mmCIF file of C-alpha atoms and ligand atoms in Angstrom:
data_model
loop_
_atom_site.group_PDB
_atom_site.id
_atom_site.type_symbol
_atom_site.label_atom_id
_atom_site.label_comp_id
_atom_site.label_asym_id
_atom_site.label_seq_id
_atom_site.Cartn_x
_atom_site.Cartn_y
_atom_site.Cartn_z
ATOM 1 C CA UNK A 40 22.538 1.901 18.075
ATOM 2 C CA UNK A 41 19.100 0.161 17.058
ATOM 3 C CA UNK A 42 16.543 2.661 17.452
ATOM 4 C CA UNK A 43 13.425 0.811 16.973
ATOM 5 C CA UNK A 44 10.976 1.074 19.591
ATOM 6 C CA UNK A 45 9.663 -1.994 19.850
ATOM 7 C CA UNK A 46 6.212 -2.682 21.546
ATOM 8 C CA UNK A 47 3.654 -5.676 22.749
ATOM 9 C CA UNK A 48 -0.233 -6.045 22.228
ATOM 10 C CA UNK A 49 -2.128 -7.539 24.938
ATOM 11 C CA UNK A 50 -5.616 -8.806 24.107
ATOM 12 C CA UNK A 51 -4.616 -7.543 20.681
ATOM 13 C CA UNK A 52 -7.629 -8.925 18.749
ATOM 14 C CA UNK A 53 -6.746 -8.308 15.317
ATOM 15 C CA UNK A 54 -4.365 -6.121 16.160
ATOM 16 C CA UNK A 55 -6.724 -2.324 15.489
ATOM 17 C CA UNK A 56 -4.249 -0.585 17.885
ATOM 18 C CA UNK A 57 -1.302 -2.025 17.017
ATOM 19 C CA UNK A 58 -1.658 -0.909 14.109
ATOM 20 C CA UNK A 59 -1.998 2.485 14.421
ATOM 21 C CA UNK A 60 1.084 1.979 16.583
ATOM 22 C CA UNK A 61 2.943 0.716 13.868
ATOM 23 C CA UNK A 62 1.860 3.554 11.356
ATOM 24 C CA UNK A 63 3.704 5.982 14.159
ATOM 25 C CA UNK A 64 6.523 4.387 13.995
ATOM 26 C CA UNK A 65 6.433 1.437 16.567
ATOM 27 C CA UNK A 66 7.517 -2.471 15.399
ATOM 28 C CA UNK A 67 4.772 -4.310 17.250
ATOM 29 C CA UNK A 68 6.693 -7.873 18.076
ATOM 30 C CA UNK A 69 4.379 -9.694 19.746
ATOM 31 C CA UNK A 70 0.193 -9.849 20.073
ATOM 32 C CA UNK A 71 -1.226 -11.920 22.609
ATOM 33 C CA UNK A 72 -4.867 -13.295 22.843
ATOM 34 C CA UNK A 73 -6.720 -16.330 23.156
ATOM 35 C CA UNK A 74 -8.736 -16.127 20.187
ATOM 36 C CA UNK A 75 -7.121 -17.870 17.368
ATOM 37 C CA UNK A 76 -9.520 -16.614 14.636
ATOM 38 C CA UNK A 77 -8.407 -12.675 15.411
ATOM 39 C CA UNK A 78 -4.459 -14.058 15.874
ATOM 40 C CA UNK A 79 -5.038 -15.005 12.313
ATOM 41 C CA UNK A 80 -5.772 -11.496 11.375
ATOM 42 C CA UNK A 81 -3.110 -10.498 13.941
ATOM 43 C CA UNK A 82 -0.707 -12.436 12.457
ATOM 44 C CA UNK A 83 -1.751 -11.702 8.593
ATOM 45 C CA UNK A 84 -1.339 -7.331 9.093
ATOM 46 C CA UNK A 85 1.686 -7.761 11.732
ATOM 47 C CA UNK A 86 4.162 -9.586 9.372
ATOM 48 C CA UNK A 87 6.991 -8.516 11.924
ATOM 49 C CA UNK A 88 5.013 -9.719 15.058
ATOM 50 C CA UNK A 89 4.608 -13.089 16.752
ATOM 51 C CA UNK A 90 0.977 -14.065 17.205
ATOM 52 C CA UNK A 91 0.710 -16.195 20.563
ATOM 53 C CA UNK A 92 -2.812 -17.665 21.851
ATOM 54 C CA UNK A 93 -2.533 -17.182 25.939
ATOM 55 C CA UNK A 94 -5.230 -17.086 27.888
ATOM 56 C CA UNK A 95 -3.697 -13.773 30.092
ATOM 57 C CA UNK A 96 -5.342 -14.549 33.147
ATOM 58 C CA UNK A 97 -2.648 -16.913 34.186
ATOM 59 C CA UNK A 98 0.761 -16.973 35.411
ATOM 60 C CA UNK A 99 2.322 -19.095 33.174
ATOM 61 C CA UNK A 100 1.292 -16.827 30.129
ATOM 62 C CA UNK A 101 3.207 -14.309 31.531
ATOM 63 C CA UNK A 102 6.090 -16.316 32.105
ATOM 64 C CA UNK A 103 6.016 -17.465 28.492
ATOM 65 C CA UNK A 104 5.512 -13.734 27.191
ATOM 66 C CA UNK A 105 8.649 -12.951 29.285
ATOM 67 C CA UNK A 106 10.621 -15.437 27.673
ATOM 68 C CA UNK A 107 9.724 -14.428 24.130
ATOM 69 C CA UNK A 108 10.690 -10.928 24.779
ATOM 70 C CA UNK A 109 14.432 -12.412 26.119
ATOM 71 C CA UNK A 110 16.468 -9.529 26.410
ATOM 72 C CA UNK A 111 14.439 -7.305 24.158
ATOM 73 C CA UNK A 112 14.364 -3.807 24.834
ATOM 74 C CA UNK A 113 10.229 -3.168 25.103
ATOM 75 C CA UNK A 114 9.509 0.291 25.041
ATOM 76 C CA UNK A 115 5.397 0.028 25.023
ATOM 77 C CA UNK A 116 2.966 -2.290 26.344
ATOM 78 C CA UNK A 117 -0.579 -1.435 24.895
ATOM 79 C CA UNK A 118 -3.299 -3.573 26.142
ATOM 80 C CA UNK A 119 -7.272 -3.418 25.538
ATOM 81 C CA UNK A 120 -8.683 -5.445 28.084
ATOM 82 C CA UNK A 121 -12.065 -6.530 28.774
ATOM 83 C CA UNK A 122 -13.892 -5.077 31.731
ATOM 84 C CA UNK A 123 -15.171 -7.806 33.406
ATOM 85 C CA UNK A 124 -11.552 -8.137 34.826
ATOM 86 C CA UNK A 125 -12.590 -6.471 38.393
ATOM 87 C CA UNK A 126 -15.170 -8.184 40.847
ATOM 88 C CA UNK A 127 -18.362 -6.862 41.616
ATOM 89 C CA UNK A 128 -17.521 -6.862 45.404
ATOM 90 C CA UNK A 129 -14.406 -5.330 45.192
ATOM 91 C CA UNK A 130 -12.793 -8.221 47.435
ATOM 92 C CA UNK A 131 -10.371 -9.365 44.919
ATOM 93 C CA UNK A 132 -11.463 -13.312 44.486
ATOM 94 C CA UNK A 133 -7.611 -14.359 43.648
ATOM 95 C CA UNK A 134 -9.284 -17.472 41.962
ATOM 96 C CA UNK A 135 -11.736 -16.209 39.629
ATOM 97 C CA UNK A 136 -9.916 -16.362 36.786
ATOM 98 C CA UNK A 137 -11.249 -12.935 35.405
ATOM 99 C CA UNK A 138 -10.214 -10.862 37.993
ATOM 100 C CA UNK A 139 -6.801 -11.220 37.306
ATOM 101 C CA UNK A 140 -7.159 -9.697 34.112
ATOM 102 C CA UNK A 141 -6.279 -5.952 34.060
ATOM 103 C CA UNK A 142 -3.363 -7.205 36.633
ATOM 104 C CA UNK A 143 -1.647 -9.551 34.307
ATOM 105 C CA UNK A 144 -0.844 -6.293 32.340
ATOM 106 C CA UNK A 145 0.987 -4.745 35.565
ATOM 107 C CA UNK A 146 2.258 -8.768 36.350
ATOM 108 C CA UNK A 147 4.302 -8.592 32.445
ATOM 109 C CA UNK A 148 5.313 -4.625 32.990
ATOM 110 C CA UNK A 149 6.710 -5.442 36.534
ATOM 111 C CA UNK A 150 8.796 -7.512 34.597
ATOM 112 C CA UNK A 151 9.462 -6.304 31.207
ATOM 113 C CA UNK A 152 9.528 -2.301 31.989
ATOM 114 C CA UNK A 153 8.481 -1.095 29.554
ATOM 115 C CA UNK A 154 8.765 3.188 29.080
ATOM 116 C CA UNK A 155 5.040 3.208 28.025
ATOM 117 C CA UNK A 156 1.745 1.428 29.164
ATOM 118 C CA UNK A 157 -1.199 2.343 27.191
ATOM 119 C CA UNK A 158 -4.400 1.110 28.561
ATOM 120 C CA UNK A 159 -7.853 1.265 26.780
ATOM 121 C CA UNK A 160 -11.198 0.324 27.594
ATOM 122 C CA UNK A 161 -14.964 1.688 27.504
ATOM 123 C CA UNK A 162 -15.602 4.518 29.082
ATOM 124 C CA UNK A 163 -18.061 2.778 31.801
ATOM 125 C CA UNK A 164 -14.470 1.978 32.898
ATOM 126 C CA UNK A 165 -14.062 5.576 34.770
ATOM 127 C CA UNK A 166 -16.968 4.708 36.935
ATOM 128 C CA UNK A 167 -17.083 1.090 37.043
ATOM 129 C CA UNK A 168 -18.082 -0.519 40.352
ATOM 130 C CA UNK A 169 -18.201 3.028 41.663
ATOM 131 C CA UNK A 170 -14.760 3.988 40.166
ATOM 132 C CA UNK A 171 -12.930 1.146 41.879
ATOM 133 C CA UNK A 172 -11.923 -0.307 38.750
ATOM 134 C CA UNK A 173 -10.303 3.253 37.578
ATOM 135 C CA UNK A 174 -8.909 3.642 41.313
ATOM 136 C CA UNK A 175 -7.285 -0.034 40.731
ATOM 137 C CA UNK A 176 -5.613 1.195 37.703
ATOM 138 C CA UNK A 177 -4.155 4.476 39.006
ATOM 139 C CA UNK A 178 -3.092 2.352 41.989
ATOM 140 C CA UNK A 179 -1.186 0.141 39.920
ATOM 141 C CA UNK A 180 0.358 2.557 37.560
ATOM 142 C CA UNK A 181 1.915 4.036 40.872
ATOM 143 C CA UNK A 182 3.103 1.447 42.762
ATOM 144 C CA UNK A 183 5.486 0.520 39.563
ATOM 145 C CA UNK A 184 6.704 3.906 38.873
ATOM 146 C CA UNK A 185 4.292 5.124 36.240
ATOM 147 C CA UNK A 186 3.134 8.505 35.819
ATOM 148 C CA UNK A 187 -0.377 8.583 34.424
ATOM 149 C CA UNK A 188 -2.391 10.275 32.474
ATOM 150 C CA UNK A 189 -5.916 9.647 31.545
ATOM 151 C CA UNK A 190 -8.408 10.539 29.125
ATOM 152 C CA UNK A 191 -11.829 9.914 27.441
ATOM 153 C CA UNK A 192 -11.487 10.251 23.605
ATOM 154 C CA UNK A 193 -14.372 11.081 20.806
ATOM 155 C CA UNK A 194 -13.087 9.406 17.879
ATOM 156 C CA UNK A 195 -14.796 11.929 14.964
ATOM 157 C CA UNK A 196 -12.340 14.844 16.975
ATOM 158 C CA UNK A 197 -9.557 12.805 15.428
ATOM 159 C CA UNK A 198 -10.580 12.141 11.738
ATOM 160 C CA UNK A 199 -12.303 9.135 12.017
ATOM 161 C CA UNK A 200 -16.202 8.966 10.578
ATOM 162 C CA UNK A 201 -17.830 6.886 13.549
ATOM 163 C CA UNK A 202 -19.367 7.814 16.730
ATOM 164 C CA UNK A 203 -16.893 6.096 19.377
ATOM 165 C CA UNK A 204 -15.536 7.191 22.721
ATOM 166 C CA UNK A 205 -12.993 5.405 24.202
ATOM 167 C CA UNK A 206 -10.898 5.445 27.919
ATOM 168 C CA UNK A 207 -7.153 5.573 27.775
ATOM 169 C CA UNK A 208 -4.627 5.630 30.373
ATOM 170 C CA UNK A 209 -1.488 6.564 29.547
ATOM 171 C CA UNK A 210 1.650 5.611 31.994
ATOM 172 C CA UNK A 211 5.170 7.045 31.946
ATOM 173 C CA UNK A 212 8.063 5.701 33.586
ATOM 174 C CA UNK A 213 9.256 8.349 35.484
ATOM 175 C CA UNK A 214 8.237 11.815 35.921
ATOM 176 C CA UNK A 215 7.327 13.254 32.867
ATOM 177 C CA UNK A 216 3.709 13.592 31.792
ATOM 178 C CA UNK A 217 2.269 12.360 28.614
ATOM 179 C CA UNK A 218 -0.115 15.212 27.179
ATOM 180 C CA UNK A 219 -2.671 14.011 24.877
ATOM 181 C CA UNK A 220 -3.454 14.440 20.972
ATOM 182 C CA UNK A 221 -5.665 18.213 20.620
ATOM 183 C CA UNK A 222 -8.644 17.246 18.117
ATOM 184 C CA UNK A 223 -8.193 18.045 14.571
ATOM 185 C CA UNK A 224 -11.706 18.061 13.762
ATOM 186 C CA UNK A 225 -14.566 19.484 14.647
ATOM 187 C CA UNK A 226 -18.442 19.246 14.362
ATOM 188 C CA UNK A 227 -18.049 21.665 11.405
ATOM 189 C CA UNK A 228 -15.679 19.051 9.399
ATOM 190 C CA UNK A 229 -16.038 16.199 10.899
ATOM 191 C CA UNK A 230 -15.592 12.873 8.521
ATOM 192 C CA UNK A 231 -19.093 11.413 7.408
ATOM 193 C CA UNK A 232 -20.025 8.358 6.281
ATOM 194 C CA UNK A 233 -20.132 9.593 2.665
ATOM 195 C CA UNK A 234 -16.814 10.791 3.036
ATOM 196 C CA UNK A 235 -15.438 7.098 3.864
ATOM 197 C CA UNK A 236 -17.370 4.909 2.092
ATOM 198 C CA UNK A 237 -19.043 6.806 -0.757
ATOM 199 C CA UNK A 238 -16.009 5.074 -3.742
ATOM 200 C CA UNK A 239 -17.048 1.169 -2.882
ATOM 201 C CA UNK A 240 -18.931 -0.445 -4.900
ATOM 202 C CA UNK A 241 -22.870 -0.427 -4.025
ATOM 203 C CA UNK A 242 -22.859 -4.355 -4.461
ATOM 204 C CA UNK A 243 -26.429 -3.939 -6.116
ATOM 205 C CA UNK A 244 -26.218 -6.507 -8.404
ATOM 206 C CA UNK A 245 -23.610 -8.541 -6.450
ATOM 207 C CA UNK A 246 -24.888 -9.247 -2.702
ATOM 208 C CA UNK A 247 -22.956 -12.632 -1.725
ATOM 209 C CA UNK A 248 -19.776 -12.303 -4.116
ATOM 210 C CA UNK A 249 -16.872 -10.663 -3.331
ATOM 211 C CA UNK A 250 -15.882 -7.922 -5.332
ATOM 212 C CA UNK A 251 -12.471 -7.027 -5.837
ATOM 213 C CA UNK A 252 -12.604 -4.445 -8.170
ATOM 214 C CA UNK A 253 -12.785 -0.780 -7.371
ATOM 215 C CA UNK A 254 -15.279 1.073 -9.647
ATOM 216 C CA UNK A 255 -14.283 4.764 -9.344
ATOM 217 C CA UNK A 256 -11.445 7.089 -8.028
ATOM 218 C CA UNK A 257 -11.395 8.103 -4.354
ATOM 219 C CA UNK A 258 -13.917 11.309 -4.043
ATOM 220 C CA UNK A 259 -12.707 12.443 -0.400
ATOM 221 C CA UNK A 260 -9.283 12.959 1.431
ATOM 222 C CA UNK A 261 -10.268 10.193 3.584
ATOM 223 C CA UNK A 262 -10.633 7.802 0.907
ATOM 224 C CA UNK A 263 -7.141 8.585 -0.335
ATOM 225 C CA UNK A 264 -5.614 7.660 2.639
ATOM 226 C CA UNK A 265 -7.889 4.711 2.929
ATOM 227 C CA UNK A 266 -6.797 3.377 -0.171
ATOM 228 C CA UNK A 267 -2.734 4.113 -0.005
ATOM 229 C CA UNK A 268 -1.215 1.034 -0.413
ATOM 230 C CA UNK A 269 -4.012 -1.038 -1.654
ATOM 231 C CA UNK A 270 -4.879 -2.205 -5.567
ATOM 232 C CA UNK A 271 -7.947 -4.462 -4.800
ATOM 233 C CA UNK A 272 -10.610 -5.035 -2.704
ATOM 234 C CA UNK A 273 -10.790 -7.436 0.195
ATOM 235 C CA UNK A 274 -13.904 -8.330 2.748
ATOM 236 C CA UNK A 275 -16.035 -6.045 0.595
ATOM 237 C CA UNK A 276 -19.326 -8.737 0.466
ATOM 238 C CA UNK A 277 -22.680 -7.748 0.486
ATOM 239 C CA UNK A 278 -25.620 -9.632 2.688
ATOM 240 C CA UNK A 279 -28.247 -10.884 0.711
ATOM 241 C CA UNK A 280 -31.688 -9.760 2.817
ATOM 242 C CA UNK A 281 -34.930 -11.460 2.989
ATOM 243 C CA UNK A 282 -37.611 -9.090 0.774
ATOM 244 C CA UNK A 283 -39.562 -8.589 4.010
ATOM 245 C CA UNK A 284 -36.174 -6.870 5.439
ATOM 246 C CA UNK A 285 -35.393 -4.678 1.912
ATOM 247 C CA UNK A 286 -38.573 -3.441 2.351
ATOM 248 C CA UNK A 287 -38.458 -2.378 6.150
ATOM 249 C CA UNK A 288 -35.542 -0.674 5.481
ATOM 250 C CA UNK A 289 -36.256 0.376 2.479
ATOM 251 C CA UNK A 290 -38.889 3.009 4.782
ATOM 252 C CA UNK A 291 -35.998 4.236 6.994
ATOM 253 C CA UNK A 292 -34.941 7.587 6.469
ATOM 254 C CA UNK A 293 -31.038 8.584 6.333
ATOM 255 C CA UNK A 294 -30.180 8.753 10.316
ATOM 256 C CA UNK A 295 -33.741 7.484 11.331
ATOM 257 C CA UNK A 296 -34.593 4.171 13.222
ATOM 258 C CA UNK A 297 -37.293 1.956 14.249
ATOM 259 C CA UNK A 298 -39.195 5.251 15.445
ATOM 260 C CA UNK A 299 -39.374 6.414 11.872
ATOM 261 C CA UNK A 300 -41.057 3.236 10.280
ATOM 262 C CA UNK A 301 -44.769 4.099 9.843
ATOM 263 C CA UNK A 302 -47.401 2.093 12.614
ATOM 264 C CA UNK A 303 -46.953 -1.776 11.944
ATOM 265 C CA UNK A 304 -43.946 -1.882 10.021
ATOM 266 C CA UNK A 305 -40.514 -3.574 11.405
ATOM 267 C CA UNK A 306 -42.434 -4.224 14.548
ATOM 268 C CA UNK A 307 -39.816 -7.443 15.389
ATOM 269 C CA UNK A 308 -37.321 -5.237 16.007
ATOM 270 C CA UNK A 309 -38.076 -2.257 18.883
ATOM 271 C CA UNK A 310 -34.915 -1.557 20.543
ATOM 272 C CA UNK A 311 -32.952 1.679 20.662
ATOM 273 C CA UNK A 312 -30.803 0.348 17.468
ATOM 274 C CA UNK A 313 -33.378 -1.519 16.196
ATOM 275 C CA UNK A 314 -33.746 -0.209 11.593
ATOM 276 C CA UNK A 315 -30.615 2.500 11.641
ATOM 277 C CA UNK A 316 -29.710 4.027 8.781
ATOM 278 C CA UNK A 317 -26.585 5.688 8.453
ATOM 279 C CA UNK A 318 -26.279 9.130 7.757
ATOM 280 C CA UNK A 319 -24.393 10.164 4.950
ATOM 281 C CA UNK A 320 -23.149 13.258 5.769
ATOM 282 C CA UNK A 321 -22.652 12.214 9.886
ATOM 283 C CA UNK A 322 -20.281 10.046 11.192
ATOM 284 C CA UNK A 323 -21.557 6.870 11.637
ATOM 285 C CA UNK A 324 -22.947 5.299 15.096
ATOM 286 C CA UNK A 325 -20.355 2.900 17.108
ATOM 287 C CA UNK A 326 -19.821 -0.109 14.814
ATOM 288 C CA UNK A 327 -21.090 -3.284 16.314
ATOM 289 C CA UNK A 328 -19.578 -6.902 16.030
ATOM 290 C CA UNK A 329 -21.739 -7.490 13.003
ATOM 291 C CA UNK A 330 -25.673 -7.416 14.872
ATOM 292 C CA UNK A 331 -27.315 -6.393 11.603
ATOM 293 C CA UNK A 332 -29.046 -3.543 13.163
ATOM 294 C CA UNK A 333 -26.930 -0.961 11.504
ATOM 295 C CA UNK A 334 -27.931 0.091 7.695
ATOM 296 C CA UNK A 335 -25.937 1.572 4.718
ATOM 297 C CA UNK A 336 -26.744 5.082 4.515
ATOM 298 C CA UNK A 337 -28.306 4.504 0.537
ATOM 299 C CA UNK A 338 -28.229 1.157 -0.271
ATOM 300 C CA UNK A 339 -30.567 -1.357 1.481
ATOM 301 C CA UNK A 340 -28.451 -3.784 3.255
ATOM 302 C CA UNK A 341 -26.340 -3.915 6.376
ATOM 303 C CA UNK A 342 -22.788 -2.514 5.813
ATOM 304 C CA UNK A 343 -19.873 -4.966 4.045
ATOM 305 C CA UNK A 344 -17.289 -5.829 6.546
ATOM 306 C CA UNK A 345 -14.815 -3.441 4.389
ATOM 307 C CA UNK A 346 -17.372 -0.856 4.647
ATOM 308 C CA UNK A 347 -17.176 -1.238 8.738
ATOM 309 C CA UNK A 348 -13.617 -1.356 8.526
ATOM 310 C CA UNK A 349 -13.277 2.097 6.656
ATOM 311 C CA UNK A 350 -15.373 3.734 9.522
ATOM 312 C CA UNK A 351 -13.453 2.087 11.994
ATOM 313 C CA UNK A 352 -10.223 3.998 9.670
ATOM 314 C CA UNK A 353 -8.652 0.128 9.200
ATOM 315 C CA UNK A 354 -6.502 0.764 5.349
ATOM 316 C CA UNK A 355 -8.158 -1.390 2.480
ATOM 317 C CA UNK A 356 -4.558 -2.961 2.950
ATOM 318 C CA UNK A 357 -5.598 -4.228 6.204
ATOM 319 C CA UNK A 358 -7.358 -7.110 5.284
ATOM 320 C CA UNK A 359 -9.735 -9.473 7.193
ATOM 321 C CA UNK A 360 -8.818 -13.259 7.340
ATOM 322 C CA UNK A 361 -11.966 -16.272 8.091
ATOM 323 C CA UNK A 362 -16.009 -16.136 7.967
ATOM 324 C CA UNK A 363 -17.568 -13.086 7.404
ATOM 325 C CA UNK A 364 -19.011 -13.208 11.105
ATOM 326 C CA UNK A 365 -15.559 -13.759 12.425
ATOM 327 C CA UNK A 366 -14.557 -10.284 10.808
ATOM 328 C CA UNK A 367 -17.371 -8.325 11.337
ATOM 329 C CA UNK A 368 -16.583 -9.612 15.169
ATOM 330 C CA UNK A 369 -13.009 -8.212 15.018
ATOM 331 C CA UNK A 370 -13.850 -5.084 13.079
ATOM 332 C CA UNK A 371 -16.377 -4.338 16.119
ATOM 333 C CA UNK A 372 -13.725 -5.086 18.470
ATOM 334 C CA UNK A 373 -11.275 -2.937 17.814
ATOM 335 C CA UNK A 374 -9.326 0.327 18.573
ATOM 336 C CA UNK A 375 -9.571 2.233 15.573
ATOM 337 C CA UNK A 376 -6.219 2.434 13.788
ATOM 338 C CA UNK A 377 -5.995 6.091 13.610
ATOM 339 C CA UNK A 378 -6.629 6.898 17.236
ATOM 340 C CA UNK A 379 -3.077 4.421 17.903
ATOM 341 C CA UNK A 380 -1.799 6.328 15.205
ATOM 342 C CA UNK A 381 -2.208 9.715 16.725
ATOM 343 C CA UNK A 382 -1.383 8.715 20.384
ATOM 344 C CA UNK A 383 1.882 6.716 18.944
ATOM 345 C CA UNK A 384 2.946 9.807 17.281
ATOM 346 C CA UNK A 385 2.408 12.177 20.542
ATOM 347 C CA UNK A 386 4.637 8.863 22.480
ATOM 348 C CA UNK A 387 6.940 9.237 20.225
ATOM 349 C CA UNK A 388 7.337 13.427 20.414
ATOM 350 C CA UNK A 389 7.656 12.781 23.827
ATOM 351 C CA UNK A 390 10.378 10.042 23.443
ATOM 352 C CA UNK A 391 11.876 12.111 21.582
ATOM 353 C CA UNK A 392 12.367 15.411 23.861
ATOM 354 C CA UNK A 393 14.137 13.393 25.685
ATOM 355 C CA UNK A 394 16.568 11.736 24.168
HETATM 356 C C1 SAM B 518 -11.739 -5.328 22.884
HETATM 357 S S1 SAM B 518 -10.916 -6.680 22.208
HETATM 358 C C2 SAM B 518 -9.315 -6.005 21.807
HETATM 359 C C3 SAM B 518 -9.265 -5.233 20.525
HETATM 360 C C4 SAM B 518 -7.877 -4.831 20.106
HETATM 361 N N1 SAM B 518 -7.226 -3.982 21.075
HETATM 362 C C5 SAM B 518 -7.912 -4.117 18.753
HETATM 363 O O1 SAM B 518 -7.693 -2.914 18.699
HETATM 364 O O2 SAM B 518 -8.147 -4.783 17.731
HETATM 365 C C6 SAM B 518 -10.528 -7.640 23.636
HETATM 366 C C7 SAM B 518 -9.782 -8.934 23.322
HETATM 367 O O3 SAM B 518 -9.438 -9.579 24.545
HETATM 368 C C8 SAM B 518 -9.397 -10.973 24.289
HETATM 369 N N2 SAM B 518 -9.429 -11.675 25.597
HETATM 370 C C9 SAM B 518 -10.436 -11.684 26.501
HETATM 371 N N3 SAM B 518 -10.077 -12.413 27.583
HETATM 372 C C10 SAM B 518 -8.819 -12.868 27.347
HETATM 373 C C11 SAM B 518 -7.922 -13.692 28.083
HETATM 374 N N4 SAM B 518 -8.237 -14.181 29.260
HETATM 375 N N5 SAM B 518 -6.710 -13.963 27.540
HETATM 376 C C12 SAM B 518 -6.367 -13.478 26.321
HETATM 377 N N6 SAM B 518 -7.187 -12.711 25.576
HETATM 378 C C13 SAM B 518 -8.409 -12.408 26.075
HETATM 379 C C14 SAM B 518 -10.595 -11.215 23.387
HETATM 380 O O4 SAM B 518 -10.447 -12.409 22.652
HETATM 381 C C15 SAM B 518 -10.574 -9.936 22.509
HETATM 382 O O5 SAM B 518 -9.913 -10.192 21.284
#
């Protein structure tokens, strides 16, 4: 008997869930989106998977999903959809593209099945258009037989050194309720960003070369893990800043911001993330898709797309295909690994109880 669990990633972007999924235990087989640049990435970390461009929000795409799976057993759906998917008005405009969005998840699972939907999104989601959007999903979770479960999650209770909550909805076929993950940290241990990041290379001398060369041993547990698997260095290039820049940051305290730059300094950038600096011994604030706001915690330039990636918990083997903007965007984008990793594990306990 083939026991596999096989699974599919909707609006899988380079595939940051998926493959946490697939560190569980899960054989992702197919990622769906329809940007071609992040299906490259996709495709490059899921060598297993099919990478398909779809734009989800029509039928057809579903159709075509369907027939890829064929008679494929699919035990998981996971799918990270973007918000905008519900109207404002709450009448459901059938042809505004962008409404059908969370529903072509439903549309495929109608079809396909699955034992597991895993839905994630911000957690504005919740309260959305006055909760309607949250309401929507429960709705549809019940009307195919799901039993849900839902739950906002702080990324730093689970290992990983970034500030980043998350919604997830988890749906059962069936009865049984999926409990989620307890924390393993705490604010007493939680990973910070000297912990991750603290063994690459400062790129001092090297801004705009890529440097594929680790210089020293892993210092933390969390480097260790970062680095199973890998034996260079990929995405790890540094941004060369104007002097004007160096020296702006250059004034920011570890953790401070525009507020801590003395009268007249930085003044061309005021908003709330306007000059961060890092902290190293905090996790680090919610990675961006690469808006240079954000500051290594010592050295005077924004954070290397590797260095992103490690707070995000992405494995140095997990490497970053196209322009640096492209994977700075994708980085941003994503589920961190390790919070698939620990929800595919507690699927998979569950799975397992009863079979
Ligand atoms: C938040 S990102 C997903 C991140 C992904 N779950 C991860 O962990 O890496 C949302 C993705 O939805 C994709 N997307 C948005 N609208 C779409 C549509 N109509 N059809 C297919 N993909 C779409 C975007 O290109 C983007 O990659």
């Amino acid at each position: 008997m083939n026991s596999k669990k096989y699974m599919i990633d909707l609006f899988s972007g380079c595939g940051g869930l998926s493959h946490g999924f697939e560190q569980a235990g899960f054989e992702c087989i197919l990622g769906i989106d329809y940007d071609q640049p992040a299906l490259d990435t996709f495709a490059h970390n899921h060598p297993h998977a099919q990478a398909i461009k779809l734009d989800l929000s029509s039928e057809e795409s579903i159709q075509r999903i369907v027939k890829e799976v064929g008679k494929k057993n699919i035990d998981l759906i996971v799918a990270g959809p973007p918000c905008q998917g519900f109207s404002l008005t709450g009448t459901r405009n059938e042809n505004d593209k962008r409404n059908t969005l969370f529903y072509s998840v439903f549309k495929l699972a109608a079809i396909v099945k699955p034992k597991y939907i895993i839905i994630e999104n911000v957690p504005g989601i919740a309260t959305l258009y006055q909760g309607k959007a949250r309401k929507a999903i429960l709705e549809e979770f019940d009307k195919l037989g799901y039993t849900c479960s839902e739950k906002l999650l702080y990324a730093p209770d689970y290992g990983i050194p970034q500030i980043r909550k998350r919604m997830f909805f988890v749906g059962v076929l069936g009865e049984d309720v999926f409990e989620f993950p307890s924390a393993t940290h705490d604010k007493s241990n939680y990973v910070t960003c000297e912990q991750a990041i603290s063994d690459l290379p400062s790129l001092k001398d090297d801004l705009g070369r890529e440097i594929t060369d680790y210089s020293c041993e892993p210092s933390s547990e969390y480097q260790k893990i970062m680095r199973d698997g890998a034996d260079r260095l990929y995405n790890h290039v540094g941004t060369s800043h104007t002097d004007l820049v160096v020296s702006v940051i250059k004034q920011v305290p570890e953790g401070g911001n525009h507020k801590d730059l003395p009268e007249g300094v930085g003044t061309s950038r005021k908003f709330n993330e306007a000059w961060t600096r890092y902290h190293s011994q905090k996790p680090s604030k919610t990675i961006d898709t690469g808006h240079r706001n954000h500051f290594h915690y010592r050295w005077h330039r924004v954070p290397t797309a590797r260095e992103n990636a490690r707070l995000q918990s992405f494995p140095d083997r997990f490497h970053f295909v196209g322009p640096k903007t492209q994977q700075y965007k994708q980085i941003g984008n994503a589920v961190p690994p390790m919070l698939g990793y620990v929800l595919g594990k507690k699927i998979l306990e569950l799975d397992a109880s009863n079979s």
